Amino acid sequence: MVHHTYAQASLSVTPAYVVVTDEAPFGSFVLNNQGTEPIEVVISAHFGVIASNDSTTGVVLGEAGQLGDLSAHLTFFPHRCILSAGNEQTVRYRIVEASNGAHITLMHFAMRERGAIVNGQIPEVASGLSIVYNLVAPLIYLQGQGIPTLSVRPLGHASHAIHLSIENHSQWPFFGGIRVIQDGRLLGRAESAVYTRRLVKIPLSEPVADQSLRLEFDTDYTGLKQSIQSQLGIPDPIHLVWE
């Protein structure tokens, strides 16, 4: 669940991300005003990804590596709603005529707080809106089956964690776990969604004994249906050597 609170305005969006296939190319998000004041929410879709550079992870618009642009194949309703305190709104979407491969769009939910009317205030001013926050939820569509192609660059390690930059070189996103193996022993595991490039920190149960590690991948990812997991193959293991 994506959630943000600002003063007395509060909006949550469930689920925080969605992956759908051509077998059921539709679904919904649920908006919930958990605050004490009414809010207006403006909904839009933009081509882009959640991606990382060497220091931060954030929204990148206008590109998504080899993933296709889903926004041109997406319809959704409503595009705008007003939520009283404690109320919910369902936003339904459908995908039509997308080609083979994986496609992505970022659903933006712009929350605007509706100010209370003050006695003597000019009505036009009283009804003015100000944007408070913008929540973003990735919507991914898969048509067909594929295996993500990943490369890994080590960024550093401490006694009980390693930091990696993982890059995706395919048109298929990676959703799953990255396991750190040394001498046949599992030292740690972390989940990540890698569309283009992602920073991943993997906690370790013990310090790394030498500079050679094996990374293994799986498709177990929180909230990802097993039917979706079967459409995304498991990437090949990667041998990692620290310089």
CSV table of C-alpha atoms in Angstrom, one decimal:
chain,number,residue,atom,x,y,z
A,1,MET,CA,0.0,0.0,0.0
A,2,VAL,CA,1.3,3.5,-0.9
A,3,HIS,CA,0.4,6.0,1.8
A,4,HIS,CA,1.1,9.6,2.5
A,5,THR,CA,-0.1,12.0,5.2
A,6,TYR,CA,0.1,15.8,5.1
A,7,ALA,CA,-1.5,17.9,7.9
A,8,GLN,CA,-5.1,16.5,8.0
A,9,ALA,CA,-5.1,15.2,4.5
A,10,SER,CA,-4.3,11.5,4.0
A,11,LEU,CA,-4.5,9.3,0.9
A,12,SER,CA,-3.7,5.6,0.5
A,13,VAL,CA,-3.6,3.7,-2.8
A,14,THR,CA,-4.0,-0.1,-2.9
A,15,PRO,CA,-2.3,-2.1,-4.3
A,16,ALA,CA,1.1,-0.4,-4.5
A,17,TYR,CA,1.9,-2.0,-7.9
A,18,VAL,CA,0.0,-4.2,-10.3
A,19,VAL,CA,1.1,-6.8,-12.8
A,20,VAL,CA,-1.5,-8.1,-15.3
A,21,THR,CA,-1.5,-10.4,-18.3
A,22,ASP,CA,-3.4,-10.8,-21.6
A,23,GLU,CA,-5.5,-13.4,-19.9
A,24,ALA,CA,-7.1,-10.8,-17.6
A,25,PRO,CA,-6.0,-7.3,-18.9
A,26,PHE,CA,-8.0,-5.3,-16.4
A,27,GLY,CA,-8.2,-4.5,-12.7
A,28,SER,CA,-8.6,-1.7,-10.2
A,29,PHE,CA,-6.9,0.5,-7.6
A,30,VAL,CA,-8.7,1.5,-4.4
A,31,LEU,CA,-8.2,5.1,-3.1
A,32,ASN,CA,-8.9,5.7,0.6
A,33,ASN,CA,-9.0,9.1,2.3
A,34,GLN,CA,-7.8,8.3,5.8
A,35,GLY,CA,-7.6,11.9,6.9
A,36,THR,CA,-10.1,14.2,8.5
A,37,GLU,CA,-10.6,16.6,5.5
A,38,PRO,CA,-12.0,16.1,2.0
A,39,ILE,CA,-9.6,15.8,-0.8
A,40,GLU,CA,-9.7,15.8,-4.6
A,41,VAL,CA,-7.6,13.2,-6.4
A,42,VAL,CA,-6.6,13.7,-10.1
A,43,ILE,CA,-5.5,10.4,-11.8
A,44,SER,CA,-3.2,10.2,-14.8
A,45,ALA,CA,-0.9,7.7,-16.5
A,46,HIS,CA,2.7,8.4,-17.6
A,47,PHE,CA,5.3,6.3,-19.3
A,48,GLY,CA,8.2,5.7,-17.0
A,49,VAL,CA,9.8,3.5,-14.3
A,50,ILE,CA,11.0,3.4,-10.8
A,51,ALA,CA,14.8,3.3,-11.3
A,52,SER,CA,18.1,4.0,-9.5
A,53,ASN,CA,21.4,5.7,-10.1
A,54,ASP,CA,24.4,5.0,-7.9
A,55,SER,CA,22.9,6.9,-4.9
A,56,THR,CA,19.1,7.2,-5.1
A,57,THR,CA,16.0,5.5,-6.4
A,58,GLY,CA,13.1,7.5,-7.8
A,59,VAL,CA,10.6,8.1,-10.6
A,60,VAL,CA,12.0,8.4,-14.1
A,61,LEU,CA,9.6,9.6,-16.8
A,62,GLY,CA,9.7,9.2,-20.6
A,63,GLU,CA,11.9,6.0,-20.7
A,64,ALA,CA,11.8,2.5,-19.4
A,65,GLY,CA,14.7,0.6,-20.9
A,66,GLN,CA,13.4,-2.1,-23.2
A,67,LEU,CA,9.9,-2.2,-21.7
A,68,GLY,CA,7.1,-0.8,-23.9
A,69,ASP,CA,4.9,2.2,-23.3
A,70,LEU,CA,1.6,1.0,-21.8
A,71,SER,CA,0.0,4.4,-21.5
A,72,ALA,CA,-1.2,4.4,-25.1
A,73,HIS,CA,-3.0,1.1,-24.6
A,74,LEU,CA,-4.6,2.0,-21.2
A,75,THR,CA,-8.1,3.3,-20.4
A,76,PHE,CA,-9.2,4.0,-16.8
A,77,PHE,CA,-12.0,5.7,-14.9
A,78,PRO,CA,-12.6,8.0,-13.2
A,79,HIS,CA,-9.9,10.6,-14.0
A,80,ARG,CA,-10.9,12.7,-11.0
A,81,CYS,CA,-12.8,12.2,-7.8
A,82,ILE,CA,-13.5,13.9,-4.5
A,83,LEU,CA,-13.2,11.9,-1.4
A,84,SER,CA,-14.7,12.8,1.9
A,85,ALA,CA,-12.9,11.8,5.1
A,86,GLY,CA,-13.0,8.0,5.5
A,87,ASN,CA,-14.4,7.3,2.0
A,88,GLU,CA,-13.1,5.1,-0.7
A,89,GLN,CA,-13.0,5.3,-4.5
A,90,THR,CA,-12.3,2.4,-7.0
A,91,VAL,CA,-10.4,3.4,-10.1
A,92,ARG,CA,-10.9,0.7,-12.8
A,93,TYR,CA,-8.5,0.2,-15.7
A,94,ARG,CA,-8.3,-1.9,-18.9
A,95,ILE,CA,-5.5,-2.6,-21.4
A,96,VAL,CA,-6.3,-3.1,-25.1
A,97,GLU,CA,-4.2,-4.0,-28.2
A,98,ALA,CA,-0.8,-4.2,-26.6
A,99,SER,CA,1.9,-6.1,-28.5
A,100,ASN,CA,4.0,-9.1,-27.2
A,101,GLY,CA,6.4,-8.4,-24.4
A,102,ALA,CA,6.3,-6.3,-21.2
A,103,HIS,CA,4.8,-2.8,-21.0
A,104,ILE,CA,4.7,-0.3,-18.2
A,105,THR,CA,3.0,2.9,-17.1
A,106,LEU,CA,3.1,4.8,-13.8
A,107,MET,CA,-0.3,5.6,-12.4
A,108,HIS,CA,-0.1,9.1,-10.7
A,109,PHE,CA,-2.6,10.0,-8.0
A,110,ALA,CA,-2.3,13.7,-7.3
A,111,MET,CA,-3.9,14.6,-4.0
A,112,ARG,CA,-5.3,18.1,-3.6
A,113,GLU,CA,-6.7,19.3,-0.3
A,114,ARG,CA,-10.0,21.1,-0.5
A,115,GLY,CA,-9.7,24.1,1.9
A,116,ALA,CA,-12.6,25.0,4.2
A,117,ILE,CA,-14.6,28.1,3.4
A,118,VAL,CA,-13.9,31.0,5.7
A,119,ASN,CA,-16.7,33.6,6.5
A,120,GLY,CA,-16.3,36.6,4.2
A,121,GLN,CA,-13.8,34.9,1.9
A,122,ILE,CA,-14.4,35.4,-1.9
A,123,PRO,CA,-16.0,32.1,-3.2
A,124,GLU,CA,-13.5,31.8,-6.0
A,125,VAL,CA,-10.6,31.9,-3.6
A,126,ALA,CA,-12.3,29.7,-1.1
A,127,SER,CA,-12.7,26.9,-3.7
A,128,GLY,CA,-9.0,27.1,-4.8
A,129,LEU,CA,-7.1,23.9,-4.7
A,130,SER,CA,-3.5,23.2,-3.9
A,131,ILE,CA,-1.6,20.0,-4.8
A,132,VAL,CA,-0.4,18.3,-1.6
A,133,TYR,CA,1.2,15.1,-2.8
A,134,ASN,CA,1.6,12.8,-5.8
A,135,LEU,CA,1.5,9.0,-5.2
A,136,VAL,CA,2.9,6.7,-7.9
A,137,ALA,CA,2.0,3.1,-8.6
A,138,PRO,CA,3.6,1.0,-11.4
A,139,LEU,CA,1.2,-0.8,-13.7
A,140,ILE,CA,2.9,-3.6,-15.7
A,141,TYR,CA,1.3,-5.6,-18.5
A,142,LEU,CA,2.8,-8.9,-19.7
A,143,GLN,CA,1.9,-10.6,-23.0
A,144,GLY,CA,3.8,-13.8,-23.6
A,145,GLN,CA,6.6,-15.3,-21.5
A,146,GLY,CA,10.2,-14.2,-21.1
A,147,ILE,CA,13.3,-14.3,-18.9
A,148,PRO,CA,14.9,-11.1,-17.6
A,149,THR,CA,18.6,-10.7,-18.4
A,150,LEU,CA,20.5,-9.2,-15.4
A,151,SER,CA,23.9,-7.9,-14.7
A,152,VAL,CA,25.3,-7.0,-11.3
A,153,ARG,CA,27.9,-4.4,-10.3
A,154,PRO,CA,29.1,-4.4,-6.6
A,155,LEU,CA,29.0,-1.0,-4.9
A,156,GLY,CA,30.4,-2.0,-1.6
A,157,HIS,CA,30.0,-4.3,1.4
A,158,ALA,CA,30.1,-4.1,5.2
A,159,SER,CA,30.3,-6.9,7.7
A,160,HIS,CA,26.6,-7.8,7.5
A,161,ALA,CA,25.4,-6.4,4.1
A,162,ILE,CA,26.3,-6.0,0.5
A,163,HIS,CA,25.2,-3.2,-1.8
A,164,LEU,CA,24.6,-4.0,-5.5
A,165,SER,CA,23.5,-2.2,-8.6
A,166,ILE,CA,21.4,-4.6,-10.7
A,167,GLU,CA,20.7,-3.8,-14.3
A,168,ASN,CA,18.1,-5.3,-16.6
A,169,HIS,CA,19.0,-5.8,-20.3
A,170,SER,CA,15.7,-7.3,-21.5
A,171,GLN,CA,12.1,-6.4,-22.3
A,172,TRP,CA,10.9,-8.4,-19.3
A,173,PRO,CA,10.9,-7.0,-15.7
A,174,PHE,CA,12.5,-8.9,-12.8
A,175,PHE,CA,10.3,-9.5,-9.7
A,176,GLY,CA,11.9,-11.7,-7.1
A,177,GLY,CA,14.6,-12.5,-4.7
A,178,ILE,CA,18.4,-12.2,-4.9
A,179,ARG,CA,20.2,-14.8,-2.8
A,180,VAL,CA,23.8,-14.5,-1.8
A,181,ILE,CA,25.6,-17.9,-1.7
A,182,GLN,CA,29.1,-18.7,-0.6
A,183,ASP,CA,30.5,-22.2,-0.4
A,184,GLY,CA,27.0,-23.6,-0.8
A,185,ARG,CA,25.7,-21.6,2.2
A,186,LEU,CA,22.9,-19.0,2.0
A,187,LEU,CA,24.2,-15.8,3.5
A,188,GLY,CA,21.3,-13.5,2.7
A,189,ARG,CA,18.3,-12.7,0.5
A,190,ALA,CA,16.5,-9.5,-0.6
A,191,GLU,CA,13.5,-8.8,-2.8
A,192,SER,CA,13.5,-6.3,-5.6
A,193,ALA,CA,11.7,-5.2,-8.8
A,194,VAL,CA,14.2,-4.3,-11.5
A,195,TYR,CA,12.8,-2.7,-14.6
A,196,THR,CA,15.9,-0.9,-15.8
A,197,ARG,CA,18.4,-0.4,-12.9
A,198,ARG,CA,17.9,-0.8,-9.2
A,199,LEU,CA,20.0,-0.5,-6.0
A,200,VAL,CA,19.7,-3.4,-3.7
A,201,LYS,CA,21.0,-3.9,-0.2
A,202,ILE,CA,21.2,-7.5,0.9
A,203,PRO,CA,21.6,-8.1,4.7
A,204,LEU,CA,24.0,-11.0,5.5
A,205,SER,CA,23.8,-13.5,8.4
A,206,GLU,CA,27.6,-13.5,8.6
A,207,PRO,CA,30.6,-11.5,7.1
A,208,VAL,CA,31.8,-12.4,3.6
A,209,ALA,CA,34.7,-14.8,4.0
A,210,ASP,CA,36.4,-14.0,0.7
A,211,GLN,CA,35.8,-12.0,-2.5
A,212,SER,CA,33.9,-14.7,-4.5
A,213,LEU,CA,30.1,-15.0,-4.2
A,214,ARG,CA,27.3,-16.6,-6.2
A,215,LEU,CA,24.1,-14.7,-6.7
A,216,GLU,CA,21.0,-16.9,-7.4
A,217,PHE,CA,17.5,-15.5,-8.3
A,218,ASP,CA,14.0,-16.6,-7.7
A,219,THR,CA,10.5,-15.3,-8.6
A,220,ASP,CA,9.0,-15.1,-5.1
A,221,TYR,CA,8.0,-11.5,-4.7
A,222,THR,CA,5.6,-10.1,-2.1
A,223,GLY,CA,2.1,-9.6,-3.7
A,224,LEU,CA,3.0,-11.2,-7.0
A,225,LYS,CA,0.6,-14.0,-8.0
A,226,GLN,CA,2.0,-17.4,-8.8
A,227,SER,CA,0.3,-17.3,-12.3
A,228,ILE,CA,2.4,-14.2,-13.0
A,229,GLN,CA,5.6,-15.7,-11.6
A,230,SER,CA,5.3,-18.6,-14.2
A,231,GLN,CA,5.4,-16.1,-17.1
A,232,LEU,CA,8.7,-14.5,-15.9
A,233,GLY,CA,11.5,-17.0,-16.0
A,234,ILE,CA,14.4,-17.2,-13.5
A,235,PRO,CA,17.6,-15.4,-14.6
A,236,ASP,CA,20.8,-17.3,-14.7
A,237,PRO,CA,23.0,-17.3,-11.6
A,238,ILE,CA,25.8,-14.7,-11.5
A,239,HIS,CA,29.3,-15.2,-10.1
A,240,LEU,CA,30.4,-12.0,-8.3
A,241,VAL,CA,34.0,-11.2,-7.6
A,242,TRP,CA,34.9,-8.2,-5.5
A,243,GLU,CA,37.7,-6.1,-6.8
